[in-house]
Amino acid sequence: MKRDYEEALRRSDVKAIVLTGAKGRFSGGFDINAFQNGPKNEKPGSLSIDFLTDIVEDAQKPSVAAIDGIALGGGLEVAMVCHARVSTSSAQLGLPELQLGIIPGMGGTQRLPRLVGLPKALEMMLMSKSIKGVDAHRFGLIDAIVSANELINTACFWALEIVEDKRPWFRSLHRTDKLPALEEVKKIINFARVQAQKQSANVQHPLVCIDVIDEGIISGPRAGLMKESLSAKMLEMSQTSKSLRHVFFAQRATSKIPNIINLGLTPRRIQKVAIVGGGLMGSGIATALIANNFLVILKEVNEHFLDAGISRIKANLQSFVKKGEMTKGDYEKKLSLLSGVLDYEQFRDADVVIEAVLEDVSLKQKIFADLDKYCHSNCIFATNTSTIDLQLIGQKTSCQNRIAGAHFFR
Ligand SMILES: C/C=C/C(=O)SCCNC(=O)CCNC(=O)[C@H](O)C(C)(C)COP(=O)(O)OP(=O)(O)OC[C@H]1O[C@@H](n2cnc3c(N)ncnc32)[C@H](O)[C@@H]1OP(=O)(O)O
């Protein structure tokens, strides 16, 4: 890209540049495999400052991104360096780097808040949440929505109009119109820190991401870019990122296991699921299971917590009824699939147990040691932990690698 860009900037017959992707996809971002080789021995900021900012964004010729399909991670970061962005309404745009234990490292932490505003940018980055082109247009990330057929022509038209000063020549990094006053910034950033600590207490990258965004607003975007570059390199080498990158490829590998997926095996039938912990997660999981006709045993430590868990499940089901997604008759039927218990007796014939208690290693170890005694040897053990090593959780069971991680999203 650098070579082609430099050529386009040099040639007198090129007035403006349109960036697009192949086969209806703008870009899925940086090649995640390349992180395996460790950080390149290049000076911090050489890509995000020296190339993308000083050569592309500050060029004498405008660039317009023509986005269809996906613009994720580094792909969206490059698009944000452009002076305008045209996309299809169904394009998917996001910075999902935190899902990989890293932060956007090509200016995303600086440009996204300046384009969509600080609260939306924090939400998109911290939750690795992508948005559709049509919403991106509403938030200011995209300048025009067109059909896939018109994409390139419109982008070329916009690029030439920028050259002719018929449209503004925006440099995302220097925009301030979407940034709140400093007092407001402080409040938003502090709130984000508290939320990040609550939701991901055992990992550092969400807080690092917030610090980098903060630096860019308080000390200016170039300082922010430098901090982003240094922090991204540090996080790339973290154990968390290595593990999350492994998960990324492992999830995809499950659909390709030779001698498994092509043998016509049928999954074991699951009828009864036991859940340990009736908090927000446990009751949510129980709701999803009974709504899908599984028998569910919900265990809590005392009557008070058990009642609270069951009340949450009832409230969840009632909200389905209110929205017209479930009849009152179904509500009663689904609820009859649920039993609340205070011990493990009814776990003996469970097909699956899902543990959903606090993120406390010794508590989880004790629970799985108990489950090992009560459940049959074919019972699937799963934990809803977000951050604790599964091997560690299984340390006090007879078979340490028996425990699976199970996550639930809505
Ligand atoms: C500083 C900048 C940092 C970054 O940019 S970090 C990367 C940020 N980007 C992402 O996190 C995007 C990750 N990828 C995805 O979310 C999805 O994938 C897509 C939406 C791009 C495509 O989804 P679908 O069409 O369902 O295909 P599929 O099975 O997920 O992927 C097809 C093949 O493409 C590989 N792949 C996808 N994205 C990347 C990537 N960014 N780097 C390296 N490989 C990637 C997969 O592993 C798989 O490969 P196989 O066919 O061998 O299983």
CSV table of C-alpha atoms and ligand atoms in Angstrom, one decimal:
chain,number,residue,atom,x,y,z
A,1,MET,CA,0.0,0.0,0.0
A,2,LYS,CA,2.8,2.4,0.9
A,3,ARG,CA,4.5,1.8,-2.5
A,4,ASP,CA,1.3,2.4,-4.5
A,5,TYR,CA,0.4,5.4,-2.4
A,6,GLU,CA,3.7,7.0,-2.9
A,7,GLU,CA,3.4,6.4,-6.7
A,8,ALA,CA,-0.1,7.9,-6.8
A,9,LEU,CA,1.1,10.9,-4.9
A,10,ARG,CA,4.0,11.4,-7.2
A,11,ARG,CA,2.2,11.0,-10.5
A,12,SER,CA,0.8,14.2,-12.1
A,13,ASP,CA,-2.0,12.3,-13.8
A,14,VAL,CA,-3.5,11.2,-10.5
A,15,LYS,CA,-5.6,13.9,-8.9
A,16,ALA,CA,-7.1,12.0,-6.0
A,17,ILE,CA,-7.1,8.4,-4.6
A,18,VAL,CA,-10.0,6.0,-3.9
A,19,LEU,CA,-9.3,3.1,-1.6
A,20,THR,CA,-11.5,0.0,-1.9
A,21,GLY,CA,-11.4,-3.8,-1.2
A,22,ALA,CA,-11.6,-6.9,-3.4
A,23,LYS,CA,-14.7,-9.1,-3.9
A,24,GLY,CA,-17.1,-6.9,-2.1
A,25,ARG,CA,-15.1,-6.7,1.1
A,26,PHE,CA,-13.2,-3.6,2.1
A,27,SER,CA,-10.9,-5.2,4.7
A,28,GLY,CA,-11.0,-7.6,7.7
A,29,GLY,CA,-8.0,-5.8,9.2
A,30,PHE,CA,-4.5,-6.7,10.1
A,31,ASP,CA,-3.5,-10.3,9.4
A,32,ILE,CA,-3.9,-11.9,12.9
A,33,ASN,CA,-1.4,-14.6,12.0
A,34,ALA,CA,1.3,-11.9,11.6
A,35,PHE,CA,1.2,-11.2,15.4
A,36,GLN,CA,2.6,-14.6,15.9
A,37,ASN,CA,6.0,-13.4,14.6
A,38,GLY,CA,6.2,-10.8,17.3
A,39,PRO,CA,6.4,-7.1,16.8
A,40,LYS,CA,8.5,-5.9,13.8
A,41,ASN,CA,11.7,-4.0,14.7
A,42,GLU,CA,10.3,-0.7,13.5
A,43,LYS,CA,10.3,2.5,15.3
A,44,PRO,CA,7.1,3.3,17.2
A,45,GLY,CA,4.6,5.2,15.1
A,46,SER,CA,6.3,4.4,11.8
A,47,LEU,CA,3.0,3.1,10.4
A,48,SER,CA,0.4,5.1,12.2
A,49,ILE,CA,2.2,8.5,12.3
A,50,ASP,CA,4.9,8.5,9.6
A,51,PHE,CA,2.9,6.7,6.9
A,52,LEU,CA,-0.9,6.9,7.6
A,53,THR,CA,-0.9,10.4,9.2
A,54,ASP,CA,2.0,12.3,7.6
A,55,ILE,CA,1.9,10.8,4.1
A,56,VAL,CA,-1.8,9.7,3.6
A,57,GLU,CA,-3.8,12.0,5.8
A,58,ASP,CA,-1.6,15.1,5.3
A,59,ALA,CA,-1.1,14.5,1.5
A,60,GLN,CA,-1.7,17.1,-1.1
A,61,LYS,CA,-4.2,14.8,-2.8
A,62,PRO,CA,-7.4,13.6,-1.1
A,63,SER,CA,-8.3,10.0,-0.5
A,64,VAL,CA,-11.8,8.6,-0.3
A,65,ALA,CA,-12.6,5.1,1.1
A,66,ALA,CA,-15.2,3.1,-0.8
A,67,ILE,CA,-16.5,0.5,1.7
A,68,ASP,CA,-18.6,-2.6,1.0
A,69,GLY,CA,-18.8,-5.8,3.1
A,70,ILE,CA,-16.5,-5.4,6.1
A,71,ALA,CA,-14.2,-2.6,7.3
A,72,LEU,CA,-12.8,-4.0,10.6
A,73,GLY,CA,-9.8,-3.3,12.7
A,74,GLY,CA,-6.9,-2.0,10.7
A,75,GLY,CA,-9.3,-1.8,7.7
A,76,LEU,CA,-11.5,0.7,9.3
A,77,GLU,CA,-8.5,2.6,10.7
A,78,VAL,CA,-7.1,3.1,7.2
A,79,ALA,CA,-10.6,4.2,6.0
A,80,MET,CA,-10.7,6.8,8.8
A,81,VAL,CA,-7.4,8.2,7.6
A,82,CYS,CA,-9.1,9.0,4.3
A,83,HIS,CA,-10.7,12.4,3.8
A,84,ALA,CA,-14.2,11.0,3.2
A,85,ARG,CA,-15.9,7.6,3.4
A,86,VAL,CA,-18.7,6.2,1.2
A,87,SER,CA,-20.3,2.9,2.0
A,88,THR,CA,-23.1,0.6,1.4
A,89,SER,CA,-25.9,0.5,4.0
A,90,SER,CA,-25.1,-3.1,4.9
A,91,ALA,CA,-21.3,-2.7,5.3
A,92,GLN,CA,-20.1,-3.7,8.8
A,93,LEU,CA,-17.7,-1.3,10.5
A,94,GLY,CA,-15.9,-1.8,13.7
A,95,LEU,CA,-12.7,-1.9,15.8
A,96,PRO,CA,-12.8,-5.4,17.3
A,97,GLU,CA,-9.2,-5.4,18.4
A,98,LEU,CA,-10.0,-5.7,22.1
A,99,GLN,CA,-11.5,-9.1,21.4
A,100,LEU,CA,-7.9,-10.1,20.6
A,101,GLY,CA,-6.4,-8.6,23.7
A,102,ILE,CA,-4.9,-5.7,21.8
A,103,ILE,CA,-6.0,-2.2,21.0
A,104,PRO,CA,-6.4,-0.5,17.7
A,105,GLY,CA,-2.9,0.4,16.7
A,106,MET,CA,-3.2,2.4,13.5
A,107,GLY,CA,-4.9,5.5,14.8
A,108,GLY,CA,-8.3,4.1,15.6
A,109,THR,CA,-8.2,5.2,19.2
A,110,GLN,CA,-7.7,8.8,18.1
A,111,ARG,CA,-9.9,9.1,15.0
A,112,LEU,CA,-13.0,7.1,16.0
A,113,PRO,CA,-13.9,9.4,19.0
A,114,ARG,CA,-13.3,12.5,16.7
A,115,LEU,CA,-15.7,11.0,14.1
A,116,VAL,CA,-18.5,9.5,16.1
A,117,GLY,CA,-18.1,11.2,19.5
A,118,LEU,CA,-16.5,9.8,22.7
A,119,PRO,CA,-19.3,7.7,24.2
A,120,LYS,CA,-20.1,5.9,20.9
A,121,ALA,CA,-16.4,5.3,20.2
A,122,LEU,CA,-15.8,3.9,23.7
A,123,GLU,CA,-18.8,1.6,23.3
A,124,MET,CA,-17.6,0.4,19.9
A,125,MET,CA,-14.0,-0.3,21.0
A,126,LEU,CA,-14.6,-1.6,24.5
A,127,MET,CA,-17.4,-3.9,23.4
A,128,SER,CA,-15.7,-4.8,20.0
A,129,LYS,CA,-19.1,-3.8,18.6
A,130,SER,CA,-19.4,-3.2,14.9
A,131,ILE,CA,-22.1,-1.1,13.3
A,132,LYS,CA,-23.9,-1.2,9.9
A,133,GLY,CA,-23.1,1.4,7.3
A,134,VAL,CA,-26.5,3.0,7.7
A,135,ASP,CA,-25.9,3.6,11.4
A,136,ALA,CA,-22.3,4.6,10.8
A,137,HIS,CA,-23.7,7.3,8.5
A,138,ARG,CA,-26.0,8.5,11.3
A,139,PHE,CA,-23.1,8.7,13.7
A,140,GLY,CA,-20.8,10.6,11.3
A,141,LEU,CA,-18.3,7.7,10.5
A,142,ILE,CA,-19.6,7.5,6.9
A,143,ASP,CA,-20.3,10.5,4.7
A,144,ALA,CA,-22.6,8.9,2.1
A,145,ILE,CA,-24.6,5.7,1.7
A,146,VAL,CA,-24.9,4.3,-1.8
A,147,SER,CA,-25.7,1.0,-3.5
A,148,ALA,CA,-22.8,-1.4,-4.2
A,149,ASN,CA,-23.1,-0.6,-7.9
A,150,GLU,CA,-22.6,3.1,-7.4
A,151,LEU,CA,-19.9,2.7,-4.8
A,152,ILE,CA,-16.7,3.4,-6.8
A,153,ASN,CA,-18.2,6.0,-9.1
A,154,THR,CA,-19.6,8.0,-6.1
A,155,ALA,CA,-16.2,7.7,-4.2
A,156,CYS,CA,-14.4,9.0,-7.4
A,157,PHE,CA,-16.9,11.8,-7.7
A,158,TRP,CA,-16.5,12.8,-4.1
A,159,ALA,CA,-12.7,12.7,-4.4
A,160,LEU,CA,-12.7,15.0,-7.4
A,161,GLU,CA,-15.2,17.3,-5.7
A,162,ILE,CA,-12.8,17.6,-2.7
A,163,VAL,CA,-9.9,18.4,-5.1
A,164,GLU,CA,-12.1,21.2,-6.6
A,165,ASP,CA,-13.0,22.5,-3.1
A,166,LYS,CA,-16.7,21.7,-3.6
A,167,ARG,CA,-16.6,19.5,-0.6
A,168,PRO,CA,-14.7,19.9,2.7
A,169,TRP,CA,-11.2,18.3,3.0
A,170,PHE,CA,-11.6,16.8,6.4
A,171,ARG,CA,-8.6,15.4,8.3
A,172,SER,CA,-10.2,13.1,10.9
A,173,LEU,CA,-7.3,13.5,13.4
A,174,HIS,CA,-7.8,17.3,13.6
A,175,ARG,CA,-11.5,17.3,14.0
A,176,THR,CA,-12.8,18.5,17.4
A,177,ASP,CA,-16.4,19.2,16.7
A,178,LYS,CA,-17.6,15.8,18.2
A,179,LEU,CA,-15.3,16.0,21.3
A,180,PRO,CA,-17.0,17.2,24.5
A,181,ALA,CA,-15.7,19.8,26.9
A,182,LEU,CA,-12.8,18.6,29.1
A,183,GLU,CA,-15.0,18.3,32.2
A,184,GLU,CA,-17.4,16.1,30.3
A,185,VAL,CA,-14.5,14.1,28.9
A,186,LYS,CA,-13.3,13.4,32.5
A,187,LYS,CA,-16.7,12.1,33.5
A,188,ILE,CA,-17.1,9.9,30.5
A,189,ILE,CA,-13.6,8.5,30.8
A,190,ASN,CA,-14.0,7.8,34.5
A,191,PHE,CA,-17.3,6.1,34.0
A,192,ALA,CA,-15.7,3.9,31.2
A,193,ARG,CA,-12.8,3.0,33.6
A,194,VAL,CA,-15.2,1.9,36.3
A,195,GLN,CA,-17.3,-0.2,33.9
A,196,ALA,CA,-14.1,-1.8,32.4
A,197,GLN,CA,-12.8,-2.7,35.8
A,198,LYS,CA,-16.2,-4.2,36.7
A,199,GLN,CA,-16.6,-6.2,33.5
A,200,SER,CA,-13.0,-7.3,32.9
A,201,ALA,CA,-11.2,-7.2,36.2
A,202,ASN,CA,-8.5,-9.7,35.3
A,203,VAL,CA,-7.2,-8.1,32.0
A,204,GLN,CA,-5.4,-4.9,31.3
A,205,HIS,CA,-6.1,-4.0,27.7
A,206,PRO,CA,-9.5,-2.3,28.1
A,207,LEU,CA,-8.0,0.1,30.7
A,208,VAL,CA,-5.0,0.7,28.4
A,209,CYS,CA,-7.3,1.5,25.5
A,210,ILE,CA,-9.1,4.1,27.7
A,211,ASP,CA,-5.8,5.6,28.8
A,212,VAL,CA,-4.7,6.0,25.2
A,213,ILE,CA,-8.0,7.7,24.2
A,214,ASP,CA,-7.7,10.0,27.2
A,215,GLU,CA,-4.1,10.9,26.3
A,216,GLY,CA,-5.2,11.9,22.8
A,217,ILE,CA,-7.9,14.2,24.0
A,218,ILE,CA,-5.9,15.7,26.9
A,219,SER,CA,-2.4,16.0,25.3
A,220,GLY,CA,-3.4,16.1,21.6
A,221,PRO,CA,-3.8,13.5,18.9
A,222,ARG,CA,-0.1,13.0,18.0
A,223,ALA,CA,0.7,12.3,21.6
A,224,GLY,CA,-2.3,9.9,21.6
A,225,LEU,CA,-1.0,8.2,18.4
A,226,MET,CA,2.5,7.7,20.0
A,227,LYS,CA,1.0,6.2,23.2
A,228,GLU,CA,-1.3,4.0,21.1
A,229,SER,CA,1.6,2.7,19.1
A,230,LEU,CA,3.7,1.9,22.2
A,231,SER,CA,0.8,0.3,24.1
A,232,ALA,CA,-0.3,-1.8,21.1
A,233,LYS,CA,3.2,-3.3,20.8
A,234,MET,CA,3.3,-4.0,24.5
A,235,LEU,CA,-0.2,-5.7,24.4
A,236,GLU,CA,0.6,-7.8,21.3
A,237,MET,CA,3.2,-9.7,23.4
A,238,SER,CA,0.8,-10.2,26.4
A,239,GLN,CA,-0.3,-13.7,27.4
A,240,THR,CA,-3.9,-12.4,27.2
A,241,SER,CA,-3.6,-11.5,23.6
A,242,LYS,CA,-1.8,-14.7,22.7
A,243,SER,CA,-4.6,-16.7,24.3
A,244,LEU,CA,-7.4,-14.6,22.7
A,245,ARG,CA,-5.7,-15.0,19.3
A,246,HIS,CA,-5.5,-18.7,19.9
A,247,VAL,CA,-9.3,-18.7,20.6
A,248,PHE,CA,-10.0,-16.8,17.4
A,249,PHE,CA,-8.4,-19.5,15.2
A,250,ALA,CA,-9.5,-22.4,17.5
A,251,GLN,CA,-13.2,-21.3,17.1
A,252,ARG,CA,-12.8,-21.5,13.3
A,253,ALA,CA,-10.8,-24.7,13.5
A,254,THR,CA,-13.8,-26.5,15.2
A,255,SER,CA,-15.6,-26.6,11.8
A,256,LYS,CA,-12.7,-28.3,10.1
A,257,ILE,CA,-11.6,-31.2,12.3
A,258,PRO,CA,-10.6,-34.1,10.0
A,259,ASN,CA,-12.2,-37.5,10.9
A,260,ILE,CA,-14.8,-35.7,13.0
A,261,ILE,CA,-16.9,-33.4,10.9
A,262,ASN,CA,-16.9,-35.8,8.0
A,263,LEU,CA,-17.9,-38.9,9.9
A,264,GLY,CA,-21.6,-38.1,10.1
A,265,LEU,CA,-21.4,-38.2,14.0
A,266,THR,CA,-24.6,-37.0,15.7
A,267,PRO,CA,-24.2,-34.9,18.9
A,268,ARG,CA,-25.3,-36.5,22.2
A,269,ARG,CA,-28.8,-35.5,23.2
A,270,ILE,CA,-28.9,-33.1,26.1
A,271,GLN,CA,-32.1,-33.2,28.2
A,272,LYS,CA,-31.2,-31.9,31.6
A,273,VAL,CA,-28.8,-29.0,32.4
A,274,ALA,CA,-27.8,-28.1,35.9
A,275,ILE,CA,-26.6,-24.5,36.6
A,276,VAL,CA,-24.6,-23.5,39.6
A,277,GLY,CA,-25.3,-19.9,40.6
A,278,GLY,CA,-28.5,-18.0,40.0
A,279,GLY,CA,-27.1,-14.5,39.5
A,280,LEU,CA,-27.5,-12.4,36.4
A,281,MET,CA,-25.6,-14.8,34.2
A,282,GLY,CA,-26.9,-18.0,35.8
A,283,SER,CA,-30.5,-16.9,35.6
A,284,GLY,CA,-30.0,-15.6,32.0
A,285,ILE,CA,-28.6,-19.0,31.0
A,286,ALA,CA,-31.5,-20.8,32.8
A,287,THR,CA,-34.0,-18.6,31.0
A,288,ALA,CA,-32.5,-19.3,27.6
A,289,LEU,CA,-32.4,-23.1,28.3
A,290,ILE,CA,-36.0,-23.4,29.6
A,291,ALA,CA,-37.2,-21.2,26.7
A,292,ASN,CA,-35.6,-23.9,24.4
A,293,ASN,CA,-37.3,-26.7,26.3
A,294,PHE,CA,-34.4,-28.1,28.4
A,295,LEU,CA,-35.0,-29.3,31.9
A,296,VAL,CA,-33.0,-27.0,34.2
A,297,ILE,CA,-31.8,-27.4,37.8
A,298,LEU,CA,-30.7,-24.2,39.3
A,299,LYS,CA,-28.5,-24.4,42.4
A,300,GLU,CA,-27.9,-21.6,44.9
A,301,VAL,CA,-26.3,-21.5,48.3
A,302,ASN,CA,-29.4,-20.4,50.3
A,303,GLU,CA,-33.1,-19.8,50.0
A,304,HIS,CA,-32.7,-16.1,49.6
A,305,PHE,CA,-30.3,-16.3,46.6
A,306,LEU,CA,-32.4,-19.1,45.1
A,307,ASP,CA,-35.6,-17.0,45.3
A,308,ALA,CA,-33.8,-14.1,43.8
A,309,GLY,CA,-32.5,-16.2,40.9
A,310,ILE,CA,-35.9,-17.7,40.2
A,311,SER,CA,-37.6,-14.3,40.3
A,312,ARG,CA,-35.1,-13.1,37.7
A,313,ILE,CA,-36.0,-16.0,35.5
A,314,LYS,CA,-39.7,-15.3,35.9
A,315,ALA,CA,-39.1,-11.6,35.1
A,316,ASN,CA,-37.2,-12.6,31.9
A,317,LEU,CA,-40.0,-14.9,30.8
A,318,GLN,CA,-42.6,-12.3,31.6
A,319,SER,CA,-40.7,-9.8,29.4
A,320,PHE,CA,-41.1,-12.3,26.5
A,321,VAL,CA,-44.8,-12.5,27.2
A,322,LYS,CA,-45.1,-8.7,27.3
A,323,LYS,CA,-43.3,-8.4,23.9
A,324,GLY,CA,-45.6,-11.0,22.5
A,325,GLU,CA,-42.8,-13.5,22.0
A,326,MET,CA,-44.4,-16.1,24.4
A,327,THR,CA,-48.0,-16.9,25.3
A,328,LYS,CA,-49.1,-17.0,29.0
A,329,GLY,CA,-49.7,-20.7,28.6
A,330,ASP,CA,-46.1,-21.2,27.4
A,331,TYR,CA,-44.8,-19.1,30.3
A,332,GLU,CA,-46.3,-21.7,32.7
A,333,LYS,CA,-45.0,-24.6,30.7
A,334,LYS,CA,-41.5,-23.2,30.4
A,335,LEU,CA,-41.4,-22.4,34.1
A,336,SER,CA,-42.4,-26.0,35.0
A,337,LEU,CA,-39.1,-27.1,33.4
A,338,LEU,CA,-37.2,-25.3,36.2
A,339,SER,CA,-36.3,-26.7,39.6
A,340,GLY,CA,-34.5,-24.8,42.3
A,341,VAL,CA,-32.2,-26.7,44.6
A,342,LEU,CA,-29.7,-26.0,47.5
A,343,ASP,CA,-27.6,-29.2,47.1
A,344,TYR,CA,-26.2,-31.4,44.4
A,345,GLU,CA,-28.5,-34.5,44.8
A,346,GLN,CA,-30.4,-33.7,41.6
A,347,PHE,CA,-27.2,-33.3,39.6
A,348,ARG,CA,-26.6,-37.0,39.4
A,349,ASP,CA,-28.4,-37.4,36.1
A,350,ALA,CA,-27.6,-34.0,34.6
A,351,ASP,CA,-26.1,-34.2,31.0
A,352,VAL,CA,-24.4,-30.8,31.4
A,353,VAL,CA,-23.4,-28.6,34.3
A,354,ILE,CA,-22.8,-24.9,33.8
A,355,GLU,CA,-21.1,-23.1,36.6
A,356,ALA,CA,-21.9,-19.4,36.7
A,357,VAL,CA,-20.7,-18.1,40.1
A,358,LEU,CA,-18.4,-15.2,40.9
A,359,GLU,CA,-14.9,-14.9,39.3
A,360,ASP,CA,-13.2,-16.5,42.3
A,361,VAL,CA,-10.7,-19.3,41.6
A,362,SER,CA,-10.9,-21.1,44.9
A,363,LEU,CA,-14.7,-21.1,44.8
A,364,LYS,CA,-14.9,-22.5,41.3
A,365,GLN,CA,-12.3,-25.1,42.2
A,366,LYS,CA,-14.3,-26.2,45.2
A,367,ILE,CA,-17.5,-26.4,43.1
A,368,PHE,CA,-15.9,-28.6,40.4
A,369,ALA,CA,-14.4,-30.8,43.0
A,370,ASP,CA,-17.9,-31.3,44.4
A,371,LEU,CA,-19.4,-31.8,41.0
A,372,ASP,CA,-16.8,-34.5,40.3
A,373,LYS,CA,-18.2,-36.5,43.2
A,374,TYR,CA,-21.9,-36.2,42.2
A,375,CYS,CA,-22.1,-36.1,38.4
A,376,HIS,CA,-21.8,-39.1,36.1
A,377,SER,CA,-18.6,-39.5,34.2
A,378,ASN,CA,-20.1,-38.5,30.8
A,379,CYS,CA,-21.6,-35.3,32.2
A,380,ILE,CA,-20.2,-32.2,30.4
A,381,PHE,CA,-18.7,-29.7,32.8
A,382,ALA,CA,-18.6,-26.1,31.7
A,383,THR,CA,-17.7,-22.8,33.3
A,384,ASN,CA,-18.9,-19.4,32.4
A,385,THR,CA,-15.7,-17.7,33.5
A,386,SER,CA,-14.5,-14.9,31.3
A,387,THR,CA,-10.9,-14.7,32.4
A,388,ILE,CA,-9.8,-17.6,34.6
A,389,ASP,CA,-7.6,-20.4,33.2
A,390,LEU,CA,-9.8,-23.5,32.8
A,391,GLN,CA,-6.9,-25.8,33.8
A,392,LEU,CA,-6.7,-23.9,37.1
A,393,ILE,CA,-10.4,-24.2,37.7
A,394,GLY,CA,-10.2,-28.0,37.1
A,395,GLN,CA,-7.1,-28.4,39.3
A,396,LYS,CA,-9.1,-30.1,42.2
A,397,THR,CA,-11.0,-32.5,40.0
A,398,SER,CA,-9.9,-36.0,39.0
A,399,CYS,CA,-9.6,-35.0,35.4
A,400,GLN,CA,-8.3,-31.4,35.0
A,401,ASN,CA,-8.9,-31.0,31.3
A,402,ARG,CA,-12.6,-32.1,31.5
A,403,ILE,CA,-13.9,-28.5,31.9
A,404,ALA,CA,-15.1,-26.5,28.9
A,405,GLY,CA,-15.6,-22.8,28.7
A,406,ALA,CA,-19.1,-21.8,27.8
A,407,HIS,CA,-20.2,-18.3,26.9
A,408,PHE,CA,-23.6,-16.8,26.2
A,409,PHE,CA,-24.4,-13.7,24.2
A,410,ARG,CA,-27.6,-12.0,23.2
B,1,LIG,C1,-3.7,-2.6,14.2
B,1,LIG,C2,-4.7,-3.4,13.6
B,1,LIG,C3,-5.1,-4.6,14.2
B,1,LIG,C4,-6.1,-5.4,13.5
B,1,LIG,O1,-6.7,-5.1,12.5
B,1,LIG,S1,-6.4,-6.9,14.3
B,1,LIG,C5,-7.7,-7.6,13.3
B,1,LIG,C6,-9.0,-7.0,13.5
B,1,LIG,N1,-9.9,-7.7,12.7
B,1,LIG,C7,-10.7,-8.6,13.2
B,1,LIG,O2,-10.6,-8.9,14.4
B,1,LIG,C8,-11.6,-9.3,12.3
B,1,LIG,C9,-11.6,-10.8,12.5
B,1,LIG,N2,-12.3,-11.5,11.5
B,1,LIG,C10,-13.7,-11.6,11.6
B,1,LIG,O3,-14.4,-11.1,12.4
B,1,LIG,C11,-14.3,-12.5,10.6
B,1,LIG,O4,-13.3,-13.5,10.2
B,1,LIG,C12,-14.7,-11.8,9.3
B,1,LIG,C13,-15.9,-10.9,9.6
B,1,LIG,C14,-13.6,-11.0,8.7
B,1,LIG,C15,-15.2,-12.8,8.2
B,1,LIG,O5,-16.1,-13.7,8.8
B,1,LIG,P1,-16.6,-15.0,8.0
B,1,LIG,O6,-17.0,-14.6,6.6
B,1,LIG,O7,-17.7,-15.7,8.8
B,1,LIG,O8,-15.4,-15.9,7.8
B,1,LIG,P2,-14.4,-16.6,8.9
B,1,LIG,O9,-14.6,-18.1,8.9
B,1,LIG,O10,-14.5,-15.9,10.2
B,1,LIG,O11,-13.0,-16.2,8.3
B,1,LIG,C16,-12.6,-16.7,7.0
B,1,LIG,C17,-11.1,-17.0,7.1
B,1,LIG,O12,-10.4,-15.8,7.2
B,1,LIG,C18,-9.6,-15.8,8.4
B,1,LIG,N3,-9.5,-14.5,8.9
B,1,LIG,C19,-10.5,-13.6,9.1
B,1,LIG,N4,-10.0,-12.5,9.5
B,1,LIG,C20,-8.7,-12.6,9.7
B,1,LIG,C21,-7.7,-11.7,10.1
B,1,LIG,N5,-7.9,-10.4,10.4
B,1,LIG,N6,-6.4,-12.1,10.0
B,1,LIG,C22,-6.1,-13.4,9.6
B,1,LIG,N7,-7.1,-14.3,9.2
B,1,LIG,C23,-8.3,-13.9,9.2
B,1,LIG,C24,-10.2,-16.8,9.3
B,1,LIG,O13,-9.3,-17.4,10.2
B,1,LIG,C25,-10.7,-17.9,8.3
B,1,LIG,O14,-9.7,-18.7,8.0
B,1,LIG,P3,-9.9,-20.2,7.7
B,1,LIG,O15,-10.8,-20.3,6.5
B,1,LIG,O16,-8.5,-20.8,7.5
B,1,LIG,O17,-10.5,-20.8,8.9
